[in-house]
Short mmCIF file of C-alpha atoms and ligand atoms in Angstrom, two decimals:
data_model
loop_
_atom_site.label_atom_id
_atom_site.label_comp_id
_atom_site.label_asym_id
_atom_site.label_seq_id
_atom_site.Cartn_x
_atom_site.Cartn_y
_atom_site.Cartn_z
CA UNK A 1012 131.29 82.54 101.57
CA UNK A 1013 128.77 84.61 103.09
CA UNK A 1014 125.37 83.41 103.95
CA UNK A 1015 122.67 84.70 101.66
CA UNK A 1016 119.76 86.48 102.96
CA UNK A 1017 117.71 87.26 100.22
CA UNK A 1018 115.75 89.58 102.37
CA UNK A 1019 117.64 91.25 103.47
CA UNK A 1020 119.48 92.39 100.42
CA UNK A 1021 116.03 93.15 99.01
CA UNK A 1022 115.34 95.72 101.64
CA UNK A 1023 118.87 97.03 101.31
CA UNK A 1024 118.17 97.64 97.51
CA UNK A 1025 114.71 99.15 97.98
CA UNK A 1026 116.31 101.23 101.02
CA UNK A 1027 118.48 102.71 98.02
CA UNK A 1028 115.88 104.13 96.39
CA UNK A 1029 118.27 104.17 92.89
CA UNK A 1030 116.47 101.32 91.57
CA UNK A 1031 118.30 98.59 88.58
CA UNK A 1032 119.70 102.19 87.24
CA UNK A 1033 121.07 102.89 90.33
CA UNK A 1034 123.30 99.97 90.24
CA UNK A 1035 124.23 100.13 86.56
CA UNK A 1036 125.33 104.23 87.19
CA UNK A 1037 127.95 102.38 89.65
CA UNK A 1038 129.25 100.56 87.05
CA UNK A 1039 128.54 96.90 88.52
CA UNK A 1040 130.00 94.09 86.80
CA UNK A 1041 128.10 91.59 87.77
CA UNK A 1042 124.61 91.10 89.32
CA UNK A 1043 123.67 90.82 92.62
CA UNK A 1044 121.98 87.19 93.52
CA UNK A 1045 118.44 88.80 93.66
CA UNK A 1046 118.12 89.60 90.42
CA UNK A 1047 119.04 85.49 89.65
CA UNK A 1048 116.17 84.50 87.46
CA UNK A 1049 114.52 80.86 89.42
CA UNK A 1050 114.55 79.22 86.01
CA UNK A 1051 116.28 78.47 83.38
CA UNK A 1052 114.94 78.72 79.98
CA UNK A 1053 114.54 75.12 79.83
CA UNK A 1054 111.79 75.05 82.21
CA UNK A 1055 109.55 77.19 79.76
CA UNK A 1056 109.98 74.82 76.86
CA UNK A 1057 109.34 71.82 78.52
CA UNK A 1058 107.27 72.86 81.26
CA UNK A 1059 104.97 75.76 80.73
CA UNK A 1060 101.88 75.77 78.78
CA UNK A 1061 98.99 78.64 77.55
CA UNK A 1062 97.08 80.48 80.21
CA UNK A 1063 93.79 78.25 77.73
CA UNK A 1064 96.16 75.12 77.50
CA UNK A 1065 95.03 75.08 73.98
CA UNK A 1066 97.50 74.69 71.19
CA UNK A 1067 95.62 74.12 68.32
CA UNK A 1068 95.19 77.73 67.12
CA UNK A 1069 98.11 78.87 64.79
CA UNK A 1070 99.91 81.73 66.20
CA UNK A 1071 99.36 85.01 64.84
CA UNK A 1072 100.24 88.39 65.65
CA UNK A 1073 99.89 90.42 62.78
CA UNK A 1074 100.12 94.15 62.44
CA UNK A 1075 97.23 95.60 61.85
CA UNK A 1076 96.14 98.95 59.83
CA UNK A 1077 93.55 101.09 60.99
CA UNK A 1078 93.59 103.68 58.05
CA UNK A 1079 90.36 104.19 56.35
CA UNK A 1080 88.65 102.57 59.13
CA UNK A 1081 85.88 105.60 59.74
CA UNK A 1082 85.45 105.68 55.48
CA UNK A 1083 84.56 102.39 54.95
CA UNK A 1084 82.84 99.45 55.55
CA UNK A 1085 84.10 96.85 53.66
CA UNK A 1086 87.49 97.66 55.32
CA UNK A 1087 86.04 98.47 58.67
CA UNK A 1088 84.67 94.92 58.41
CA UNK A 1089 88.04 93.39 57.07
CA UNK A 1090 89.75 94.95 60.27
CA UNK A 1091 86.96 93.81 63.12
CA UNK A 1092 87.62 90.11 61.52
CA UNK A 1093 91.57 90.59 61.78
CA UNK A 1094 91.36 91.81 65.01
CA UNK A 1095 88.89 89.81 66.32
CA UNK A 1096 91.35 86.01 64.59
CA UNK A 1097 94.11 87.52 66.81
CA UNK A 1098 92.64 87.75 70.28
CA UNK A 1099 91.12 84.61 69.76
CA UNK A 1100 94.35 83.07 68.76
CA UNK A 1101 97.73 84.45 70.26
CA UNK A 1102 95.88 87.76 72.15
CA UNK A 1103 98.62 90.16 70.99
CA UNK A 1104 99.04 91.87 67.61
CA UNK A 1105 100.15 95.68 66.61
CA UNK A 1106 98.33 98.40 65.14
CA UNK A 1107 99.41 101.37 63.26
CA UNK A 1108 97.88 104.67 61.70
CA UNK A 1109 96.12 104.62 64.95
CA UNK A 1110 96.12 108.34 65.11
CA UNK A 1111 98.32 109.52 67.56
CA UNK A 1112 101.35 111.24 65.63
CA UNK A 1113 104.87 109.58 65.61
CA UNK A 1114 106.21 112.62 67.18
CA UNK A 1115 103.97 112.02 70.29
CA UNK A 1116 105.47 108.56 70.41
CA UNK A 1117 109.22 109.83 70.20
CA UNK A 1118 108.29 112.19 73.13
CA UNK A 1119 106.67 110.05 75.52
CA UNK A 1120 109.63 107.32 75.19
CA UNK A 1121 112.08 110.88 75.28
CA UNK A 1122 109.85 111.81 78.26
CA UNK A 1123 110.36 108.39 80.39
CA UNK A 1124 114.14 108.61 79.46
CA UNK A 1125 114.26 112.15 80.94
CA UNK A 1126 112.51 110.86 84.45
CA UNK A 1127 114.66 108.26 84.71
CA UNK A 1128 117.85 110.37 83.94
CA UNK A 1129 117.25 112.76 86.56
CA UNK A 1130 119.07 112.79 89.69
CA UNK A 1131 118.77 109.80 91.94
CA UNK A 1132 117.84 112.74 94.94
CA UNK A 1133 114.97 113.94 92.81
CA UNK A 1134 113.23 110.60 91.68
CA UNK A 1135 113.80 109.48 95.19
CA UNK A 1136 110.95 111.81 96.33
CA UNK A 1137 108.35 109.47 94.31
CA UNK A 1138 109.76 106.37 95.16
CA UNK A 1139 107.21 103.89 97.25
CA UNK A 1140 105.48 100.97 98.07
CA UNK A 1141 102.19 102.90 98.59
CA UNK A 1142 100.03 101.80 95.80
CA UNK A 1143 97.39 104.14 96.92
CA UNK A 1144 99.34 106.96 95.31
CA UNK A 1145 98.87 108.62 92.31
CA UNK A 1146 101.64 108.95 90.87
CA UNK A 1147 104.88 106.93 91.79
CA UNK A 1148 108.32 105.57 91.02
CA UNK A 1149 110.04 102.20 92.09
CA UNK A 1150 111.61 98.97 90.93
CA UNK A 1151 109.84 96.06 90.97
CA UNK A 1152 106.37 96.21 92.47
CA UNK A 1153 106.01 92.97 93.77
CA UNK A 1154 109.96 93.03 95.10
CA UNK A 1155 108.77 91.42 98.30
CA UNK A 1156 106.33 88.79 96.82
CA UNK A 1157 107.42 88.00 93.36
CA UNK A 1158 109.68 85.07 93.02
CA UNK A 1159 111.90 86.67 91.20
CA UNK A 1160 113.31 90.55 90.76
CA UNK A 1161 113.21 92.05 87.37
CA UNK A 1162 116.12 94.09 85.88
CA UNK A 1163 113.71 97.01 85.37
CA UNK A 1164 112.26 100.07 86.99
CA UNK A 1165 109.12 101.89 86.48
CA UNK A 1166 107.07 104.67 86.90
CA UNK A 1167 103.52 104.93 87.37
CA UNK A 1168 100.38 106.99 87.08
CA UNK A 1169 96.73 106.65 87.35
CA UNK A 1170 95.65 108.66 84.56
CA UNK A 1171 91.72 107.63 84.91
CA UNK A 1172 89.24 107.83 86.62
CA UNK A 1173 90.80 110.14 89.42
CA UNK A 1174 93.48 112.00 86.84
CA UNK A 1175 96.48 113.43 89.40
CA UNK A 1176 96.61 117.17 89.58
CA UNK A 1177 98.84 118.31 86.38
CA UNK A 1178 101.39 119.59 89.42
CA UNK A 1179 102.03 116.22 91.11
CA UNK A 1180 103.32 114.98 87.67
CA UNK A 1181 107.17 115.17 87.21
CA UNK A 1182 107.64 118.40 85.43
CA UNK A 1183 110.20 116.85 82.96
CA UNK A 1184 107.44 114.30 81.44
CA UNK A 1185 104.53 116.33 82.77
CA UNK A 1186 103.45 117.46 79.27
CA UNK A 1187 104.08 114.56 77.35
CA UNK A 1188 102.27 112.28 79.54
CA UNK A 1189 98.74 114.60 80.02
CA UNK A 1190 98.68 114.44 75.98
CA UNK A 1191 99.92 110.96 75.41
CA UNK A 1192 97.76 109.77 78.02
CA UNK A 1193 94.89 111.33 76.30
CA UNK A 1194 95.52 110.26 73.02
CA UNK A 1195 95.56 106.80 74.27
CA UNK A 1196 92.53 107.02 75.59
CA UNK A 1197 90.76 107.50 72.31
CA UNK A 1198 92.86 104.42 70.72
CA UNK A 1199 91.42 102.60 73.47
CA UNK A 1200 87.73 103.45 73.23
CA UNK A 1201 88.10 102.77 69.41
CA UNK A 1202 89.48 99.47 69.80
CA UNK A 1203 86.85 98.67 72.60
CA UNK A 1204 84.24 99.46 69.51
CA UNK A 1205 86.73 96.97 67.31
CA UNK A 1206 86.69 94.31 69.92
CA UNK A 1207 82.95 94.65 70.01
CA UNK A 1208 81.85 94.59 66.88
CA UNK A 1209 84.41 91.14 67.01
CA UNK A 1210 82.37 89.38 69.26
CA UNK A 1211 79.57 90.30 67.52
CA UNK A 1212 78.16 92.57 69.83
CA UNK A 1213 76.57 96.21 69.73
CA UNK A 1214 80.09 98.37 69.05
CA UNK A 1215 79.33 100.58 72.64
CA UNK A 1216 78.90 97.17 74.23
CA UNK A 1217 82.36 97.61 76.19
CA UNK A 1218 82.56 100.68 76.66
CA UNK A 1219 78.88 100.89 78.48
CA UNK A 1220 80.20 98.35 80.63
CA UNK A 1221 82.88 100.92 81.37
CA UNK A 1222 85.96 98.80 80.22
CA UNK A 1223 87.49 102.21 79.59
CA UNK A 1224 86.82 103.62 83.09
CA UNK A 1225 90.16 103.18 84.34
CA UNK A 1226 93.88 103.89 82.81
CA UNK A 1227 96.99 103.32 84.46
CA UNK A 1228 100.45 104.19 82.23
CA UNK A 1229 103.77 102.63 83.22
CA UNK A 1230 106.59 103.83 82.30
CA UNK A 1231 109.33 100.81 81.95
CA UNK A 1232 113.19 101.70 82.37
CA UNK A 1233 115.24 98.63 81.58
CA UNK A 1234 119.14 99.69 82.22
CA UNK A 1235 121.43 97.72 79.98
CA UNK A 1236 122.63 94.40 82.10
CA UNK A 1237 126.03 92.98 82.42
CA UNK A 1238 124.51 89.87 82.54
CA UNK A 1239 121.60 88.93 80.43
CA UNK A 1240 121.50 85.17 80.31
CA UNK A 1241 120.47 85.13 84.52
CA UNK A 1242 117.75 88.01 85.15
CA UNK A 1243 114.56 88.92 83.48
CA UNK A 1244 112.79 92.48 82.46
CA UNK A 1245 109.64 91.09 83.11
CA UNK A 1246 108.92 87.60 84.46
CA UNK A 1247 106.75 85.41 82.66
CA UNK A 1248 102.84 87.14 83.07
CA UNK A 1249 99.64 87.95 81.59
CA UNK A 1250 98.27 91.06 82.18
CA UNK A 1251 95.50 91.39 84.87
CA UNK A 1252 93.35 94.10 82.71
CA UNK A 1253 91.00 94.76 80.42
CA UNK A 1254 93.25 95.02 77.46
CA UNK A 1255 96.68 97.04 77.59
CA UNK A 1256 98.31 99.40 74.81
CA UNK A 1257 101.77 98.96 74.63
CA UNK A 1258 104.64 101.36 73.53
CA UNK A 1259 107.79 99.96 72.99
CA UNK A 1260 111.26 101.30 71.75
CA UNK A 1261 113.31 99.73 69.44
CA UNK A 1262 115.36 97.53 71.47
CA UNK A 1263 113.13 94.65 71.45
CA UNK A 1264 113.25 91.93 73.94
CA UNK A 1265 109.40 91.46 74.49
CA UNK A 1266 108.10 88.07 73.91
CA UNK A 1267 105.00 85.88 74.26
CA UNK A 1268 104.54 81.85 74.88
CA UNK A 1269 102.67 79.80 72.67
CA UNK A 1270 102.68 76.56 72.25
CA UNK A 1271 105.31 76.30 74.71
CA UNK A 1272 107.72 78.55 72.46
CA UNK A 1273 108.45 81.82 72.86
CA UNK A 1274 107.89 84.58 70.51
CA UNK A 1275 109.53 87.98 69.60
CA UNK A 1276 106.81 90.92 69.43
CA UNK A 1277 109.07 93.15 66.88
CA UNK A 1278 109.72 96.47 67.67
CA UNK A 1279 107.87 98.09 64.84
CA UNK A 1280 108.52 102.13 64.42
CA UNK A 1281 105.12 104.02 64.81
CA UNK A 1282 103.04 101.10 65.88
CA UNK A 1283 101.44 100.08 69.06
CA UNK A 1284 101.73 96.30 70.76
CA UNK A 1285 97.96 95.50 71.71
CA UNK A 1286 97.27 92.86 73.95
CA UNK A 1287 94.10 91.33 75.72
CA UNK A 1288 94.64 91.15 78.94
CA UNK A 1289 92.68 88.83 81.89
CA UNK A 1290 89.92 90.45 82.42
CA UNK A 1291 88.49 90.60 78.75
CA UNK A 1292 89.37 86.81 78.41
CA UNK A 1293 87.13 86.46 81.55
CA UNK A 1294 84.14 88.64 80.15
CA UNK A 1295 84.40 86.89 76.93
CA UNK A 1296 84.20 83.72 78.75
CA UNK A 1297 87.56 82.60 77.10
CA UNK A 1298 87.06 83.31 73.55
CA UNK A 1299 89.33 86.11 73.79
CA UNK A 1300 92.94 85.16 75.46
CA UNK A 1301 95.54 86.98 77.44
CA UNK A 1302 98.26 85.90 76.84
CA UNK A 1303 101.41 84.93 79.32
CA UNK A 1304 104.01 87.23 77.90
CA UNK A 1305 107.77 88.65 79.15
CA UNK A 1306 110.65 90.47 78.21
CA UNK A 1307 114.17 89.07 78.18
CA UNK A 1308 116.81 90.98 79.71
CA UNK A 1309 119.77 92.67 76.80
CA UNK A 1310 123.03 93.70 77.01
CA UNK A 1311 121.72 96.82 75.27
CA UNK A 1312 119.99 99.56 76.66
CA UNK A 1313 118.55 101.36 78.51
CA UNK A 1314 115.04 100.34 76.69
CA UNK A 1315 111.89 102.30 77.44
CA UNK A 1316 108.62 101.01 76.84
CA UNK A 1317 105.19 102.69 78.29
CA UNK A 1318 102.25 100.10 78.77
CA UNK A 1319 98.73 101.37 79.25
CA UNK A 1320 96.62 99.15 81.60
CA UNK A 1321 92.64 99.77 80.66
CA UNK A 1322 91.54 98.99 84.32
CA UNK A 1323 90.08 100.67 87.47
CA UNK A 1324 92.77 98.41 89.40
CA UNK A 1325 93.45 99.39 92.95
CA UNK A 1326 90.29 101.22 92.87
CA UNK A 1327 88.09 99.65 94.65
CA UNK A 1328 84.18 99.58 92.88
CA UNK A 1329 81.43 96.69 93.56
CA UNK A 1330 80.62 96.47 89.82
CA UNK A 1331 80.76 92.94 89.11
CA UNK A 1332 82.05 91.68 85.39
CA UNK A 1333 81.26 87.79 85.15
CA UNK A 1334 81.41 86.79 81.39
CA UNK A 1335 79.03 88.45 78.88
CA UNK A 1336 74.83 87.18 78.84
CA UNK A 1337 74.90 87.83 75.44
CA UNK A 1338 78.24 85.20 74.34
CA UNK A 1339 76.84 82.76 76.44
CA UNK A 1340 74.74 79.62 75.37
CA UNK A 1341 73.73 76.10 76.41
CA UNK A 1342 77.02 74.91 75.10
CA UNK A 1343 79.10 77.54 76.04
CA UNK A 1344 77.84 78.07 79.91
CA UNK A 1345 79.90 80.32 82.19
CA UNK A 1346 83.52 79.11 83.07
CA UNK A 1347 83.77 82.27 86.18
CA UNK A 1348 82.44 83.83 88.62
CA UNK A 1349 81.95 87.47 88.98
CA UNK A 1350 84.60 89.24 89.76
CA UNK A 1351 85.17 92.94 90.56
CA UNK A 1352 88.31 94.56 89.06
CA UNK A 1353 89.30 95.10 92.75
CA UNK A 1354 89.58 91.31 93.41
CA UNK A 1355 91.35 90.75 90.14
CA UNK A 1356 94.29 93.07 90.88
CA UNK A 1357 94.00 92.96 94.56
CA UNK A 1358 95.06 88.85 94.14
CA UNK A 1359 98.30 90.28 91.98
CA UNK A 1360 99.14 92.84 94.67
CA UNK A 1361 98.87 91.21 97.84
CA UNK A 1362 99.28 87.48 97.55
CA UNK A 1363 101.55 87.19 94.25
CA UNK A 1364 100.49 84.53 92.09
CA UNK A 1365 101.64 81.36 94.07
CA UNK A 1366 102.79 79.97 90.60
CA UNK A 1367 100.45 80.39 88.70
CA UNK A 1368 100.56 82.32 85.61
CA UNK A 1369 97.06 83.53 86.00
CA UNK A 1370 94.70 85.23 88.29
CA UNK A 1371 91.84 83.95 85.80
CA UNK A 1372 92.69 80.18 87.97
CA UNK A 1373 91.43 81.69 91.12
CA UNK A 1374 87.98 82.59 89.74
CA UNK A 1375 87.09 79.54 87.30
CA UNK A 1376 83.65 78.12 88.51
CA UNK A 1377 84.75 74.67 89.05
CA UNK A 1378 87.01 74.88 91.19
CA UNK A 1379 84.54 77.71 93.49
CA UNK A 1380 82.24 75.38 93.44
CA UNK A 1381 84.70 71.96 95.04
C1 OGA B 2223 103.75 94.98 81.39
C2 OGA B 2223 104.57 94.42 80.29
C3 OGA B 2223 106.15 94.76 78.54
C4 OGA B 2223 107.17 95.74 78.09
O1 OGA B 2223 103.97 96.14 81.77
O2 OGA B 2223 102.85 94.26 81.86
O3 OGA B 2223 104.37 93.28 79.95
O4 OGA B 2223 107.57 95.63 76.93
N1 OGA B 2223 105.47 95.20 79.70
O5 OGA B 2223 107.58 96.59 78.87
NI1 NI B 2224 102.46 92.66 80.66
#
């Protein structure tokens, strides 16, 4: 048998430029070796535990509706709490009558479907490694340092604070993504007033501290595989951001840990998947959690899903976030450091996670301080 050179065949793949898709549209039968998932699924039930190791909280991701928020008070109130139980507890729940229309949903998902369709010769001109771009296609963006490849592609633009010129967008999702991408913006600077007003603090707390400064959208492509049981869409993570707003079609397949099981996140028509993601749980000196989450690989497909990171990211800025003065007390001192968003996503990019499931590890005090 022929000696495997995993990196070899990486670059070969990546020198393709077709992405997973690429080798579905040739009709493979089986996968190639580098998309073997490392682990089985053993070594998440008896191995793996919370990004807070705590266990005690009962799981809940509810779905959660914001109609009548504005009109009020009593239900406004009744919201903050519900939102407020689930980022303390599992990080993740879903929200509908968030305002933007169903129809804007259907296009968006239509819209990623229609990059992804095009011509391998046309999507090629967007493919690369060069994060510094604006706007950009490839498959798997840590194919070089993750430990493992994912069946997926994506495509990705930074929307905020540098929006790309309307012209560098791909025309056949250019619409679709300048509205959605606005729309999403406001469901994120209402739900930074939500999460305030959670933690108890004034509801333009977060968004003075310019949570909402930055948005990157992804758009996922996960090509039906042949073989589901050895690969992973997305490898076990948490998500290195503020908070993220997650579309998702109706394949399913996302799921989060807790208490060492995984758990399906429902495809839910109309609704978005919310999630805290490791920054918040950092400013909110754990209270709020981000969870470790991934999405299992399906015979079925393709499935789309479009996840909106709330996060300057790449960008580098020297404004520090270190968890919030006003949370913190004699018996609930600081557990990090400072951190710029820079450092937080630069760790991701560059060095992969050695193993662990979280940045928030390299940046506890304790261990800064040994
Ligand atoms: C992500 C992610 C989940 C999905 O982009 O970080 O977890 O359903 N995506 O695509
Ligand atoms: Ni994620």
């Amino acid at each position: 048998m022929a000696k495997y050179d995993r990196a070899a065949e990486l670059k070969a793949f990546d020198e393709t430029k077709a992405g997973v898709k690429g080798l579905v549209d040739a009709g493979i039968a089986e996968i190639p070796r580098i998309f073997h998932h490392p682990w089985s699924d053993d070594h998440y039930t008896k191995n793996s535990s919370s990004v807070s190791g705590e266990t005690t909280v009962p799981i809940s991701i509810p779905v959660i509706d914001l109609e009548g928020l504005d009109k009020d008070d009593v239900r406004r109130k009744k919201i903050v709490e519900k939102i407020g139980k689930a980022s303390e507890s599992s990080g993740f729940f879903q929200i509908i009558n968030h305002g933007i229309p169903e129809s804007v949903l259907e296009e968006m998902k239509e819209g990623v479907r229609r990059f992804f369709d095009q011509e391998t010769e046309v999507k090629k001109e967007l493919y690369t490694r060069d994060y510094s771009n604006p706007v950009y296609y490839n498959s798997n963006f840590d194919l070089y340092t993750g430990i493992s490849t994912n069946w997926r592609d994506s495509f990705l633009c930074h929307m905020a604070p540098n929006p790309p010129k309307p012209e560098d967008l791909p025309i056949v999702c250019r619409d679709i993504l300048l509205d959605y991408s606005k729309q999403v913006v406001k469901v994120g600077t209402l739900l930074m007033e939500l999460f305030s007003e959670a933690l108890g603090l004034n509801p333009n707390h977060l968004y003075d501290i310019d949570c909402a400064e930055g948005l990157t959208v992804l758009g996922h492509y996960y090509p039906p595989c042949p073989q589901p049981e050895l690969t992973m869409g997305v490898t076990e993570h948490a998500d290195v951001d503020f908070f993220t707003v997650l579309l998702q079609d109706e394949v399913g397949g996302l799921q989060i840990l807790n208490d060492n099981q995984w758990i399906d996140i429902s495809p839910q028509s109309g609704a978005l998947v919310v999630n805290v993601g490791d920054l918040m749980q950092l400013i909110t000196n754990d209270r709020f959690k981000s969870a470790v989450h991934r999405v299992v690989s399906s015979h079925e497909g393709p499935r789309v899903s479009i996840a909106s990171f709330f996060c300057t990211g790449m960008i580098p800025t020297s404004k520090l976030y270190g968890p919030i003065k006003e949370l913190l007390s004699e018996n609930n001192p600081p557990i990090y450091q400072e951190v710029t968003t820079s450092d937080c996503c630069g760790q991701l990019q560059l060095k992969g996670l050695g193993g662990k499931n979280s940045v928030l590890d390299y940046f506890k005090l304790d261990k800064t301080e040994k």
